[in-house]
mmCIF file of C-alpha atoms in Angstrom:
data_model
loop_
_atom_site.group_PDB
_atom_site.id
_atom_site.type_symbol
_atom_site.label_atom_id
_atom_site.label_comp_id
_atom_site.label_asym_id
_atom_site.label_seq_id
_atom_site.Cartn_x
_atom_site.Cartn_y
_atom_site.Cartn_z
ATOM 1 C CA MET A 1249 97.238 186.522 47.338
ATOM 2 C CA GLU A 1250 99.651 185.415 44.716
ATOM 3 C CA ASP A 1251 102.391 186.510 47.019
ATOM 4 C CA ASP A 1252 101.018 184.251 49.682
ATOM 5 C CA ILE A 1253 100.976 181.216 47.302
ATOM 6 C CA ILE A 1254 104.483 181.857 46.185
ATOM 7 C CA ASP A 1255 105.724 182.198 49.755
ATOM 8 C CA GLN A 1256 104.160 178.937 50.818
ATOM 9 C CA PRO A 1257 106.570 176.657 48.902
ATOM 10 C CA ALA A 1258 109.447 178.707 50.042
ATOM 11 C CA GLU A 1259 108.706 178.009 53.672
ATOM 12 C CA ALA A 1260 108.413 174.263 52.849
ATOM 13 C CA GLU A 1261 111.846 174.312 51.245
ATOM 14 C CA VAL A 1262 113.292 175.848 54.347
ATOM 15 C CA ASP A 1263 111.861 173.140 56.618
ATOM 16 C CA LEU A 1264 113.073 170.147 54.523
ATOM 17 C CA PRO A 1265 116.820 170.704 55.030
ATOM 18 C CA GLU A 1266 116.263 170.859 58.784
ATOM 19 C CA GLN A 1267 114.744 167.342 58.773
ATOM 20 C CA THR A 1268 117.515 166.035 56.604
ATOM 21 C CA GLU A 1269 120.155 167.493 58.848
ATOM 22 C CA THR A 1270 118.525 165.880 61.854
ATOM 23 C CA ASP A 1271 118.543 162.507 60.145
ATOM 24 C CA GLU A 1272 122.225 162.945 59.270
ATOM 25 C CA VAL A 1273 123.053 163.811 62.894
ATOM 26 C CA GLN A 1274 121.210 160.690 64.064
ATOM 27 C CA ALA A 1275 123.103 158.571 61.491
ATOM 28 C CA GLU A 1276 126.370 160.036 62.564
ATOM 29 C CA THR A 1277 125.519 159.342 66.181
ATOM 30 C CA VAL A 1278 124.786 155.683 65.388
ATOM 31 C CA THR A 1279 127.975 155.431 63.332
ATOM 32 C CA GLU A 1280 130.041 156.943 66.119
ATOM 33 C CA ASP A 1281 128.457 154.658 68.721
ATOM 34 C CA GLN A 1282 129.281 151.513 66.762
ATOM 35 C CA PRO A 1283 133.040 151.421 67.467
ATOM 36 C CA GLU A 1284 132.327 151.790 71.126
ATOM 37 C CA ALA A 1285 130.292 148.563 71.022
ATOM 38 C CA ASP A 1286 133.172 146.882 69.164
ATOM 39 C CA ASP A 1287 135.612 148.162 71.782
ATOM 40 C CA ALA A 1288 133.515 146.515 74.490
ATOM 41 C CA ASP A 1289 133.999 143.132 72.843
ATOM 42 C CA ASP A 1290 137.738 143.601 72.211
ATOM 43 C CA SER A 1291 138.823 140.524 74.187
ATOM 44 C CA GLU A 1292 140.324 137.127 73.558
ATOM 45 C CA GLU A 1293 140.108 133.835 75.380
ATOM 46 C CA ILE A 1294 143.239 132.349 76.979
ATOM 47 C CA GLU A 1295 143.843 129.229 79.055
ATOM 48 C CA TYR A 1296 145.673 129.491 82.339
ATOM 49 C CA GLU A 1297 146.283 126.537 84.704
ATOM 50 C CA GLY A 1298 143.441 124.554 83.137
ATOM 51 C CA GLU A 1299 140.903 127.414 83.297
ATOM 52 C CA LYS A 1300 139.789 129.654 80.404
ATOM 53 C CA TYR A 1301 139.580 133.442 80.785
ATOM 54 C CA LYS A 1302 138.618 136.406 78.607
ATOM 55 C CA VAL A 1303 141.212 139.156 78.613
ATOM 56 C CA PRO A 1304 141.804 142.261 76.497
ATOM 57 C CA LYS A 1305 143.877 141.723 73.418
ATOM 58 C CA SER A 1306 146.453 144.157 74.719
ATOM 59 C CA LEU A 1307 147.017 141.929 77.784
ATOM 60 C CA LYS A 1308 146.983 138.628 75.963
ATOM 61 C CA ASP A 1309 150.726 138.542 75.229
ATOM 62 C CA ALA A 1310 151.528 139.552 78.806
ATOM 63 C CA PHE A 1311 149.440 136.702 80.123
ATOM 64 C CA LEU A 1312 150.991 134.233 77.687
ATOM 65 C CA ARG A 1313 154.487 135.351 78.708
ATOM 66 C CA GLN A 1314 153.564 134.943 82.357
ATOM 67 C CA SER A 1315 152.140 131.485 81.660
ATOM 68 C CA ASP A 1316 155.301 130.489 79.765
ATOM 69 C CA TYR A 1317 157.456 131.794 82.632
ATOM 70 C CA THR A 1318 155.351 129.879 85.198
ATOM 71 C CA ARG A 1319 155.657 126.662 83.122
ATOM 72 C CA LYS A 1320 159.416 127.019 82.789
ATOM 73 C CA THR A 1321 159.700 127.742 86.518
ATOM 74 C CA GLN A 1322 157.776 124.603 87.296
ATOM 75 C CA GLU A 1323 159.989 122.573 84.955
ATOM 76 C CA VAL A 1324 163.127 123.926 86.658
ATOM 77 C CA ALA A 1325 161.656 123.121 90.020
ATOM 78 C CA GLU A 1326 160.805 119.543 88.919
ATOM 79 C CA GLN A 1327 164.320 119.118 87.493
ATOM 80 C CA ARG A 1328 165.848 120.375 90.751
ATOM 81 C CA LYS A 1329 163.646 117.997 92.769
ATOM 82 C CA GLU A 1330 164.692 115.131 90.577
ATOM 83 C CA PHE A 1331 168.370 116.142 90.913
ATOM 84 C CA GLU A 1332 168.057 116.331 94.703
ATOM 85 C CA ARG A 1333 166.385 112.910 94.733
ATOM 86 C CA GLN A 1334 169.170 111.375 92.703
ATOM 87 C CA ARG A 1335 171.769 113.131 94.879
ATOM 88 C CA ASP A 1336 170.173 111.819 98.071
ATOM 89 C CA GLN A 1337 169.947 108.353 96.630
ATOM 90 C CA PHE A 1338 173.596 108.443 95.548
ATOM 91 C CA GLN A 1339 174.649 109.643 99.030
ATOM 92 C CA GLN A 1340 172.611 106.839 100.672
ATOM 93 C CA GLN A 1341 174.176 104.236 98.378
ATOM 94 C CA ALA A 1342 177.693 105.610 99.019
ATOM 95 C CA ALA A 1343 177.087 105.507 102.800
ATOM 96 C CA MET A 1344 175.691 101.962 102.552
ATOM 97 C CA GLN A 1345 178.683 100.914 100.493
ATOM 98 C CA ARG A 1346 181.107 102.368 102.997
ATOM 99 C CA GLN A 1347 179.335 100.597 105.811
ATOM 100 C CA HIS A 1348 179.407 97.412 103.767
ATOM 101 C CA ILE A 1349 183.179 97.638 103.389
ATOM 102 C CA GLU A 1350 183.616 98.392 107.080
ATOM 103 C CA ASP A 1351 181.481 95.407 107.979
ATOM 104 C CA PHE A 1352 183.655 93.103 105.874
ATOM 105 C CA SER A 1353 186.733 94.506 107.506
ATOM 106 C CA GLN A 1354 185.242 94.050 110.914
ATOM 107 C CA LEU A 1355 184.182 90.481 110.117
ATOM 108 C CA HIS A 1356 187.748 89.676 109.077
ATOM 109 C CA THR A 1357 189.036 91.092 112.433
ATOM 110 C CA ILE A 1358 186.406 89.182 114.456
ATOM 111 C CA ASP A 1359 187.266 85.894 112.687
ATOM 112 C CA ALA A 1360 190.917 86.392 113.465
ATOM 113 C CA GLN A 1361 190.129 86.898 117.139
ATOM 114 C CA ILE A 1362 187.766 83.902 117.270
ATOM 115 C CA GLU A 1363 190.526 81.773 115.681
ATOM 116 C CA ARG A 1364 192.501 82.148 118.893
ATOM 117 C CA PHE A 1365 189.905 80.207 120.787
ATOM 118 C CA LYS A 1366 189.986 77.305 118.332
ATOM 119 C CA ASN A 1367 192.508 75.216 120.272
ATOM 120 C CA VAL A 1368 191.328 76.042 123.777
ATOM 121 C CA ASP A 1369 190.575 72.974 125.931
ATOM 122 C CA TRP A 1370 187.646 74.347 127.805
ATOM 123 C CA ASP A 1371 187.219 71.426 130.153
ATOM 124 C CA ALA A 1372 190.856 71.469 131.201
ATOM 125 C CA LEU A 1373 190.804 75.211 131.588
ATOM 126 C CA ILE A 1374 187.725 75.110 133.836
ATOM 127 C CA ASP A 1375 189.475 72.577 136.073
ATOM 128 C CA GLN A 1376 192.681 74.576 136.227
ATOM 129 C CA ASP A 1377 191.346 78.101 136.400
ATOM 130 C CA PRO A 1378 187.594 78.505 136.449
ATOM 131 C CA VAL A 1379 187.726 82.266 136.686
ATOM 132 C CA GLU A 1380 189.945 82.547 133.587
ATOM 133 C CA ALA A 1381 187.744 80.019 131.835
ATOM 134 C CA MET A 1382 184.650 82.153 132.517
ATOM 135 C CA LYS A 1383 186.431 85.239 131.341
ATOM 136 C CA LEU A 1384 187.550 83.658 128.073
ATOM 137 C CA GLU A 1385 184.154 82.103 127.546
ATOM 138 C CA ARG A 1386 182.535 85.529 127.898
ATOM 139 C CA GLN A 1387 184.941 86.999 125.342
ATOM 140 C CA TYR A 1388 184.262 84.204 122.986
ATOM 141 C CA ARG A 1389 180.485 84.655 123.305
ATOM 142 C CA THR A 1390 180.820 88.424 122.741
ATOM 143 C CA LEU A 1391 182.876 87.898 119.624
ATOM 144 C CA THR A 1392 180.431 85.284 118.291
ATOM 145 C CA ASP A 1393 177.469 87.656 118.836
ATOM 146 C CA ALA A 1394 179.363 90.483 117.096
ATOM 147 C CA ARG A 1395 180.110 88.167 114.141
ATOM 148 C CA ASN A 1396 176.460 87.140 113.802
ATOM 149 C CA SER A 1397 175.381 90.797 113.851
ATOM 150 C CA THR A 1398 178.000 91.757 111.249
ATOM 151 C CA VAL A 1399 177.077 88.876 108.974
ATOM 152 C CA GLN A 1400 173.356 89.817 109.252
ATOM 153 C CA ARG A 1401 174.178 93.432 108.249
ATOM 154 C CA ILE A 1402 176.243 92.243 105.296
ATOM 155 C CA GLN A 1403 173.413 89.977 104.116
ATOM 156 C CA GLU A 1404 170.830 92.769 104.445
ATOM 157 C CA VAL A 1405 172.934 95.154 102.404
ATOM 158 C CA GLU A 1406 173.520 92.526 99.730
ATOM 159 C CA GLN A 1407 169.771 91.838 99.579
ATOM 160 C CA ARG A 1408 169.005 95.554 99.230
ATOM 161 C CA GLN A 1409 171.646 95.888 96.530
ATOM 162 C CA ASP A 1410 170.275 92.862 94.705
ATOM 163 C CA PHE A 1411 166.720 94.272 94.867
ATOM 164 C CA GLU A 1412 167.855 97.728 93.706
ATOM 165 C CA SER A 1413 169.823 96.189 90.877
ATOM 166 C CA LYS A 1414 166.844 94.192 89.737
ATOM 167 C CA ARG A 1415 164.605 97.288 89.974
ATOM 168 C CA GLN A 1416 166.988 99.407 87.935
ATOM 169 C CA TYR A 1417 167.308 96.627 85.358
ATOM 170 C CA ALA A 1418 163.481 96.317 85.043
ATOM 171 C CA THR A 1419 163.177 100.132 84.723
ATOM 172 C CA ALA A 1420 165.872 100.344 82.017
ATOM 173 C CA LEU A 1421 164.303 97.373 80.205
ATOM 174 C CA GLU A 1422 160.875 99.022 80.158
ATOM 175 C CA LYS A 1423 162.252 102.373 78.965
ATOM 176 C CA GLY A 1424 164.228 100.643 76.255
ATOM 177 C CA ARG A 1425 161.142 98.734 75.156
ATOM 178 C CA GLU A 1426 159.222 101.995 74.897
ATOM 179 C CA VAL A 1427 161.933 103.478 72.646
ATOM 180 C CA LEU A 1428 162.072 100.443 70.460
ATOM 181 C CA GLN A 1429 158.288 100.264 70.109
ATOM 182 C CA ARG A 1430 158.316 103.924 69.021
ATOM 183 C CA GLU A 1431 161.286 103.659 66.626
ATOM 184 C CA ILE A 1432 160.869 100.186 65.098
ATOM 185 C CA PRO A 1433 157.533 99.423 63.373
ATOM 186 C CA ASN A 1434 155.700 96.414 64.823
ATOM 187 C CA TRP A 1435 158.342 95.789 67.458
ATOM 188 C CA SER A 1436 157.835 92.412 69.125
ATOM 189 C CA ALA A 1437 159.601 89.549 70.813
ATOM 190 C CA ASP A 1438 160.056 87.934 67.418
ATOM 191 C CA LYS A 1439 161.910 90.957 66.045
ATOM 192 C CA ALA A 1440 164.139 90.975 69.187
ATOM 193 C CA ARG A 1441 164.930 87.337 68.596
ATOM 194 C CA GLU A 1442 165.749 87.988 64.899
ATOM 195 C CA ILE A 1443 168.120 90.791 65.862
ATOM 196 C CA LYS A 1444 169.828 88.563 68.435
ATOM 197 C CA GLU A 1445 170.244 85.757 65.911
ATOM 198 C CA PHE A 1446 171.730 88.210 63.390
ATOM 199 C CA ALA A 1447 174.135 89.655 65.947
ATOM 200 C CA VAL A 1448 175.277 86.221 67.085
ATOM 201 C CA LYS A 1449 175.366 84.381 63.740
ATOM 202 C CA ASP A 1450 176.425 87.110 61.328
ATOM 203 C CA LEU A 1451 178.292 89.585 63.476
ATOM 204 C CA LYS A 1452 179.814 86.895 65.786
ATOM 205 C CA ILE A 1453 178.849 88.802 68.962
ATOM 206 C CA ASP A 1454 178.871 86.887 72.241
ATOM 207 C CA PRO A 1455 175.291 85.862 73.132
ATOM 208 C CA LYS A 1456 175.853 87.015 76.721
ATOM 209 C CA VAL A 1457 176.598 90.511 75.510
ATOM 210 C CA ILE A 1458 173.302 90.601 73.577
ATOM 211 C CA ASP A 1459 171.354 89.182 76.503
ATOM 212 C CA ASN A 1460 172.648 91.930 78.784
ATOM 213 C CA LEU A 1461 172.157 94.695 76.254
ATOM 214 C CA LEU A 1462 169.897 97.406 77.721
ATOM 215 C CA ASP A 1463 170.787 100.409 75.553
ATOM 216 C CA PRO A 1464 167.951 100.819 72.987
ATOM 217 C CA GLN A 1465 170.247 102.812 70.720
ATOM 218 C CA ALA A 1466 172.526 99.815 70.432
ATOM 219 C CA VAL A 1467 169.567 97.617 69.556
ATOM 220 C CA LEU A 1468 168.506 100.177 66.947
ATOM 221 C CA ALA A 1469 171.986 100.087 65.431
ATOM 222 C CA LEU A 1470 171.795 96.281 65.188
ATOM 223 C CA HIS A 1471 168.338 96.519 63.634
ATOM 224 C CA TYR A 1472 169.540 98.890 60.885
ATOM 225 C CA ALA A 1473 172.671 96.819 60.423
ATOM 226 C CA LYS A 1474 170.516 93.793 59.885
ATOM 227 C CA ILE A 1475 168.429 95.624 57.276
ATOM 228 C CA GLY A 1476 171.562 96.732 55.396
ATOM 229 C CA TYR A 1477 173.107 93.356 55.578
ATOM 230 C CA GLN A 1478 170.025 91.647 54.149
ATOM 231 C CA SER A 1479 169.843 94.278 51.358
ATOM 232 C CA LEU A 1480 173.470 93.575 50.367
ATOM 233 C CA LYS A 1481 172.806 89.834 50.364
ATOM 234 C CA LYS A 1482 169.797 90.319 48.111
ATOM 235 C CA ALA A 1483 171.816 92.611 45.777
#
């Protein structure tokens, strides 16, 4: 019987390690499973064309490079479009200018031909040679119509040029104002007037030059010159 009592604890000691080993295996399983859960969430959010997407970290740089390439490609396309627009505008202006010169030359030729009819006595010519009078009258009317058409084209071109010149002036003026508002604190009409007075009175610049000044960098130079000049006077 004593042998039975002694053997009993021995069997219990054998069973305990098996339970501990099972617990360790389960703990290892949980520990091994944890990185897999982390791997499933291994992603980052990127923005592409206004939309946000989740992508693996390993692909993030590739997407960003592609996005940067797309952006630069679009910028190049926009620059090319602007270049083509300016080229077409230049070609149209050049063609219009050539036509304008040709119209003036044609007008000069027409006026010289009309001048020949200045001293014609139409009444006497009709009495002497009605057929010749009709022929000359038809030529005179054709030249007069051609002159009117040429003058009209010249006036239309000059009106378009005047409109385009005013549009470009207004655009340059607005862009210059934006630069000055950004570079000069509290830029206003009063500051512009002060700079003009300084340029005319102290620098002896022709007022017409200042009135036609569109380059904002030149205005900035006058602004800083005015500040330096006033500092020297105070010193």
